[in-house]
Coordinates of C-alpha atoms in Angstrom, one line a residue:
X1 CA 63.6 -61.4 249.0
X2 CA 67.0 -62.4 247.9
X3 CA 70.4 -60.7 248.2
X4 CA 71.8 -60.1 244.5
X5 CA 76.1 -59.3 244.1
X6 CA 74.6 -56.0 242.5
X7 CA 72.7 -55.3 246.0
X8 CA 76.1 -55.9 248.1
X9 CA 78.3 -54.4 244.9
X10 CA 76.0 -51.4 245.4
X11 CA 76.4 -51.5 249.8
X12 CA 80.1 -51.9 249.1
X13 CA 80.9 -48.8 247.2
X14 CA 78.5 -46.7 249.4
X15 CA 80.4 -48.0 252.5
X16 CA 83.4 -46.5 250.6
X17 CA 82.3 -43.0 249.1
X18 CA 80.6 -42.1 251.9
X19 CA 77.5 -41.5 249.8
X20 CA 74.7 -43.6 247.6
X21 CA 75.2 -40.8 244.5
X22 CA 78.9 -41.5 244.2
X23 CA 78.8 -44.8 244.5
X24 CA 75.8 -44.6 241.6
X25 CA 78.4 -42.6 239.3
X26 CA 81.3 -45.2 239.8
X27 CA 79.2 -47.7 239.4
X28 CA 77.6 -46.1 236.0
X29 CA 74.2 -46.8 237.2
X30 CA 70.9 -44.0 238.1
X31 CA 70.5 -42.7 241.2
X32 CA 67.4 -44.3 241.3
X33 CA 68.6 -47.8 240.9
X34 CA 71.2 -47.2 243.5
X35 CA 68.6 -46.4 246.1
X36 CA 66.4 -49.2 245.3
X37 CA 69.4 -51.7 245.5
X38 CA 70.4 -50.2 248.7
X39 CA 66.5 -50.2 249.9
X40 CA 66.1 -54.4 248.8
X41 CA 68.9 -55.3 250.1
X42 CA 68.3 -53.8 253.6
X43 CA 64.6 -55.7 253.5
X44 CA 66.4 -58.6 252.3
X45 CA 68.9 -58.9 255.9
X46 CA 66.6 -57.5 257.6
X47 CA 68.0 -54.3 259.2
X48 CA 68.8 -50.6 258.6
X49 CA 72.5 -50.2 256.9
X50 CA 72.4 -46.4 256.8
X51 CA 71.7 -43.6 258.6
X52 CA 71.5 -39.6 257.5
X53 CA 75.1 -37.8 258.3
X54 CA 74.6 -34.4 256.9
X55 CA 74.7 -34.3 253.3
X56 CA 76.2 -38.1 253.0
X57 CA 75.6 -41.4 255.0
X58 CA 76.8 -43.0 257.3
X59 CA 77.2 -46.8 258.2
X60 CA 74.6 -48.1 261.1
X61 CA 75.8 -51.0 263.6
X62 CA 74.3 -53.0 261.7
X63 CA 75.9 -52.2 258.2
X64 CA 79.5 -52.4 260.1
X65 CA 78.3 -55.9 261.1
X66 CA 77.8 -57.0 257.7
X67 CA 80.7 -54.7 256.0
X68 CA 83.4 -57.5 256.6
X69 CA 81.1 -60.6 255.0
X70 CA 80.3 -58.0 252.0
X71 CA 84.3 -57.2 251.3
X72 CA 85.1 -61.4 252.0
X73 CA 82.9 -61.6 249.2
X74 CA 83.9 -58.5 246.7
X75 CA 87.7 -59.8 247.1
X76 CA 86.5 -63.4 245.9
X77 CA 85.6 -61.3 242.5
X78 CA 88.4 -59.6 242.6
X79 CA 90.2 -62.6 242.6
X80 CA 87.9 -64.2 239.9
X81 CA 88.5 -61.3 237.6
X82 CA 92.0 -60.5 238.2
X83 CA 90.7 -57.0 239.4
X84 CA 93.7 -55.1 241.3
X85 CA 92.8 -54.7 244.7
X86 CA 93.8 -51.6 245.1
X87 CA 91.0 -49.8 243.1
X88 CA 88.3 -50.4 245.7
X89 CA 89.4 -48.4 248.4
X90 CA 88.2 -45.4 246.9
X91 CA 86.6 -41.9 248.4
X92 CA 87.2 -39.8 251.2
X93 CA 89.0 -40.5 254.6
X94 CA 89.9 -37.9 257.2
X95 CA 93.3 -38.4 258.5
X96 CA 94.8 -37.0 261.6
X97 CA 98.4 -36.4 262.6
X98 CA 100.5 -35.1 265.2
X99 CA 102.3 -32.4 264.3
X100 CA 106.0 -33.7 265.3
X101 CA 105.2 -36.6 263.4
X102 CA 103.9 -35.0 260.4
X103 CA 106.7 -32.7 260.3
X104 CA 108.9 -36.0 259.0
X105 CA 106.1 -38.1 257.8
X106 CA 103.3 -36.4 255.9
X107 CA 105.1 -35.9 252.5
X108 CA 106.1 -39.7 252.3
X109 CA 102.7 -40.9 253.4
X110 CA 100.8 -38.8 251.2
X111 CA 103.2 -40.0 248.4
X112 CA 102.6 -43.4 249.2
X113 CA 99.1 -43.3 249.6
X114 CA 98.5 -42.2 246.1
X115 CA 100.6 -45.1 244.8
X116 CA 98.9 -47.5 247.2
X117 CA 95.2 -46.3 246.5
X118 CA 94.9 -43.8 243.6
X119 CA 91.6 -43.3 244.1
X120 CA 91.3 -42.7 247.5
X121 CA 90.7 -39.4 248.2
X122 CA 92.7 -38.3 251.7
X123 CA 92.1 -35.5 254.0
X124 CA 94.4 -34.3 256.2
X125 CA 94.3 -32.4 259.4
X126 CA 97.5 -31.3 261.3
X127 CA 97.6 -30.4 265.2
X128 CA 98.5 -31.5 268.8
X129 CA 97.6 -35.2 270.0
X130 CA 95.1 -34.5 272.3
X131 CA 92.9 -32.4 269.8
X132 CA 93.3 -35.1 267.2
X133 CA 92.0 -37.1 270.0
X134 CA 88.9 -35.4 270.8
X135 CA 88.0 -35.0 266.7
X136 CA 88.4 -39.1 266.4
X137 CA 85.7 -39.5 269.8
X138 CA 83.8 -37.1 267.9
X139 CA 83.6 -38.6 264.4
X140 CA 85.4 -35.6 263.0
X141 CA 88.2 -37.8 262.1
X142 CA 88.2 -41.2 260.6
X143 CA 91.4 -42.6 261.9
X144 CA 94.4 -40.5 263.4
X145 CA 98.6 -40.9 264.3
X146 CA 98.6 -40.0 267.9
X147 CA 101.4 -39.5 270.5
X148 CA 101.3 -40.4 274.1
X149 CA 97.4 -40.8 274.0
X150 CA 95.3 -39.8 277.1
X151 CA 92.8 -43.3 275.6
X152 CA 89.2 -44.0 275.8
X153 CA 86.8 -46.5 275.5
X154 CA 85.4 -45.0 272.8
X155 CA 88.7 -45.3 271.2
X156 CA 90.7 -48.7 269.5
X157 CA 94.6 -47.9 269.8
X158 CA 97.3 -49.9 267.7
X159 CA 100.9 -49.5 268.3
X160 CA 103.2 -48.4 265.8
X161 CA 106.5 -47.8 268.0
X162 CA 108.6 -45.2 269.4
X163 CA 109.6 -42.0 268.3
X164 CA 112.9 -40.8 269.0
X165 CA 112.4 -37.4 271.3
X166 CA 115.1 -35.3 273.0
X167 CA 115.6 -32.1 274.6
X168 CA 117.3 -29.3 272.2
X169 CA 118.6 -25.8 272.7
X170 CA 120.0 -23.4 271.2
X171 CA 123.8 -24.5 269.4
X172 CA 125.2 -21.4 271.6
X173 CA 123.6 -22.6 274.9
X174 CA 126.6 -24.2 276.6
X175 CA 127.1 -27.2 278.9
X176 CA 130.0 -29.6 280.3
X177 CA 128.1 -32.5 281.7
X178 CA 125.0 -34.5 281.3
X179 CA 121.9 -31.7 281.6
X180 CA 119.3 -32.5 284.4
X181 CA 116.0 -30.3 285.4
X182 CA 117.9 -28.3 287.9
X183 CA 120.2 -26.8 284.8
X184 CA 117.0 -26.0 282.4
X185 CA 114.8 -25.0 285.8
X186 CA 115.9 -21.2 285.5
X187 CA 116.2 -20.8 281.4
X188 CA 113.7 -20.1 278.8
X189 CA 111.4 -23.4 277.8
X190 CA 109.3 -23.8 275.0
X191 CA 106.1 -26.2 275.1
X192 CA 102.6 -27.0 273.4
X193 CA 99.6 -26.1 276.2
X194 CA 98.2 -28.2 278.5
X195 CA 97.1 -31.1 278.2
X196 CA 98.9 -32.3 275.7
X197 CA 101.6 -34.9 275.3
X198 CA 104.6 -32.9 275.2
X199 CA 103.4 -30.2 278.0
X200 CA 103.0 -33.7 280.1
X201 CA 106.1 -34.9 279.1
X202 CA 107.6 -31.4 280.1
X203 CA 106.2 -31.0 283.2
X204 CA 107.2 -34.8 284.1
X205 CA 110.7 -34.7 283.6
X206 CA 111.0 -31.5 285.6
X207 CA 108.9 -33.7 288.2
X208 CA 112.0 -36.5 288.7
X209 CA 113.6 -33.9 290.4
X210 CA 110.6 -32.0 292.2
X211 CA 110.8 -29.2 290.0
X212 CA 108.9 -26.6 287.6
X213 CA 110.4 -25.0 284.8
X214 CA 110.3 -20.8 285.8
X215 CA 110.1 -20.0 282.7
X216 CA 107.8 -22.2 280.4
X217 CA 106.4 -20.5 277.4
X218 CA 103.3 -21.9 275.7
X219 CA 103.1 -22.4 271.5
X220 CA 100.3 -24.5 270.0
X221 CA 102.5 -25.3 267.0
X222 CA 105.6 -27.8 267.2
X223 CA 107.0 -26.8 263.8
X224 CA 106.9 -22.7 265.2
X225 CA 108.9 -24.2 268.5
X226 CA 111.6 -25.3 266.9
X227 CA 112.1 -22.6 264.8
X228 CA 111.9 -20.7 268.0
X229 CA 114.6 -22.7 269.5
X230 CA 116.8 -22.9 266.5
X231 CA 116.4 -19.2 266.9
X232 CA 118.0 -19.0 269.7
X233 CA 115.0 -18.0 272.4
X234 CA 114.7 -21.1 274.5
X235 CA 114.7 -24.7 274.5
X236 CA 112.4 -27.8 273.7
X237 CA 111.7 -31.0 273.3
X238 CA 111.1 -32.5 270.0
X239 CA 111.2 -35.5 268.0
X240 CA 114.6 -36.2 267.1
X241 CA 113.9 -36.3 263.5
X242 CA 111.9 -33.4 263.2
X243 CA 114.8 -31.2 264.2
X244 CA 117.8 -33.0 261.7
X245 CA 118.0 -30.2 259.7
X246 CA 118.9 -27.6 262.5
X247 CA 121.2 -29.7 264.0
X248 CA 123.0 -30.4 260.7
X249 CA 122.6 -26.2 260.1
X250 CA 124.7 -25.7 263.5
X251 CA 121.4 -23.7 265.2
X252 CA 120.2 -26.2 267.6
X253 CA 122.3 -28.9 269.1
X254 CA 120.8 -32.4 271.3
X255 CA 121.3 -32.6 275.3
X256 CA 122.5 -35.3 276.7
X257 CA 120.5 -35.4 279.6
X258 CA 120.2 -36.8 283.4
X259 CA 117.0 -38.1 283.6
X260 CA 117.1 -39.4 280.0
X261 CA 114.3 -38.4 278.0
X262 CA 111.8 -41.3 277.7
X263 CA 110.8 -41.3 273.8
X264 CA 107.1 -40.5 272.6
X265 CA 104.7 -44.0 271.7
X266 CA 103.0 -43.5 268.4
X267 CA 99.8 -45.1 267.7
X268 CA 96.9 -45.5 265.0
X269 CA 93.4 -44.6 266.9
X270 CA 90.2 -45.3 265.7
X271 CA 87.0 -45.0 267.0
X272 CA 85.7 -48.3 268.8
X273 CA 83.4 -50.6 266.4
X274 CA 84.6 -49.1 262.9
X275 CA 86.3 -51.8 260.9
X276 CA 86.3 -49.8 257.7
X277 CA 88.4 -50.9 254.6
X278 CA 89.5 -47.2 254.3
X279 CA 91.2 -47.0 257.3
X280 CA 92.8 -50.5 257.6
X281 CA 94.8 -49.0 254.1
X282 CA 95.8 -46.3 255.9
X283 CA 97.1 -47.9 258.3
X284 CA 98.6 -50.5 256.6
X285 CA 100.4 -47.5 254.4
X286 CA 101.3 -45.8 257.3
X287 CA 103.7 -48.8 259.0
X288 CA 104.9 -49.9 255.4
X289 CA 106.3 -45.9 254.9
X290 CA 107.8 -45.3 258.9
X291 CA 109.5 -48.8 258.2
X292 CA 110.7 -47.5 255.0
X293 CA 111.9 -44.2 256.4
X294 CA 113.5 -46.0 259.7
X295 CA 111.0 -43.5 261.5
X296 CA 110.9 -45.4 265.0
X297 CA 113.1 -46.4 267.6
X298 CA 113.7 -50.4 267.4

């Protein structure tokens, strides 16, 4: 049996709605025909591309194998027609983000993203590093902005850069000199849980000087802690642009401090082995908008 375009047209939009009866109604063709081109063209190479994922599909070793030879050859019609590019990546895709970095980030991403792919069809999920981390290893998540990642093998990291993180009090918290652990070691401290990146951050800057914080309070959300610290109740450490505003407002003021505050590494995880064209827009999106933004630390 011979592989037809409409076989690997058919592969192609499957791969990107995530099931066989979307990619049948964007395609304008029965559900029935879908599945047989789908069925001939696995007999035809020889191997399963699909396996059942709940209510959809998803993409065997196999069909990730042949994924990249199927999208050379859907760009060379692209290219052929004049098609804009931009029109197949289409469908769902689960996108994690870490809070700090959503905070700043989410509104101009999402923004760009429906320019960039207007039928792509993001959702997004909002929480510490560390759970984003364990939803990607998981296959909750298709591709996720981490901070400071624990890593796996299970797990493909790409730099993005640096983000700009500081410690910040209250504006009526006052100090003459450069702060170090000793001077924060007795007063109120607010921080995510254990074990994520900015508890370990925390914890490791009190550590330079042998120390704990006495009196470290725990808060699963970052946007909550620095409302709590622009409040007045303790202090934090956040990314620096996260917290503009409340510095500009007079509530919460920057610490110069002794250790300085090594900034948080950003970076795009996926799981190990997917190469889907989904996420390598995302991606892509994602560095075009923090350069745009002059998110990260050069």
């Amino acid at each position: 049996m011979r592989v037809t375009l409409a076989q690997l047209e058919a592969f192609f939009w499957t791969v990107q709605l995530g099931s066989a009866g979307r990619a049948a109604q964007h395609l304008a063709i029965s559900q029935p025909t879908m599945s047989l081109r789908l069925k001939d063209l696995a007999e035809a190479v020889g191997c399963e591309l699909f396996e059942r994922n709940g209510r959809g599909l998803r993409v065997t070793a196999d069909g990730r194998a042949l994924l990249p030879r199927v999208e050379a050859i859907m760009a060379e019609l692209r290219q052929i027609s004049g098609r804009d590019p931009h029109l197949d990546v289409a469908g769902a895709v689960r996108i994690g983000l870490a809070e700090g970095f959503a905070v700043t980030c989410l509104s101009p991403l999402l923004t760009a993203l429906q320019e960039d792919y207007p039928t792509m069809q993001p959702e997004w999920v909002v929480s510490t590093s560390t759970t984003l981390e364990s939803a990607l290893m998981r296959d909750a998540l298709d591709l996720a902005v981490l901070l400071n990642p624990v890593g796996d093998d299970r797990m493909r990291l790409t730099p993005l850069g640096a983000q700009p993180t500081s410690w910040v009090a209250p504006a009526t918290w006052a100090f003459g000199r450069a702060v170090t652990p000793k001077d924060l070691q007795d007063l109120p401290v607010i921080s995510n849980p254990q074990p994520s990146a900015m508890h370990r951050q925390i914890t490791g800057w009190f550590a330079t000087a042998g120390l704990e914080p006495a009196r470290l309070s725990l808060c699963t959300s970052v946007a909550v802690i620095a409302e709590l610290v622009a409040g007045g109740i303790g202090a934090g450490l956040l990314p620096v642009r996260m917290v503009e505003r409340h510095v500009a407002a007079g509530t919460m003021q920057y610490l110069v401090t002794n250790p300085t505050v090594l900034n948080g590494r950003l970076y795009v995880g996926v799981r190990t082995g997917v190469d889907d064209p989904k996420t390598r827009a995302v991606a892509r999106t994602i560095g075009r908008v923090l350069q745009s933004i002059d998110y990260l630390q050069t």
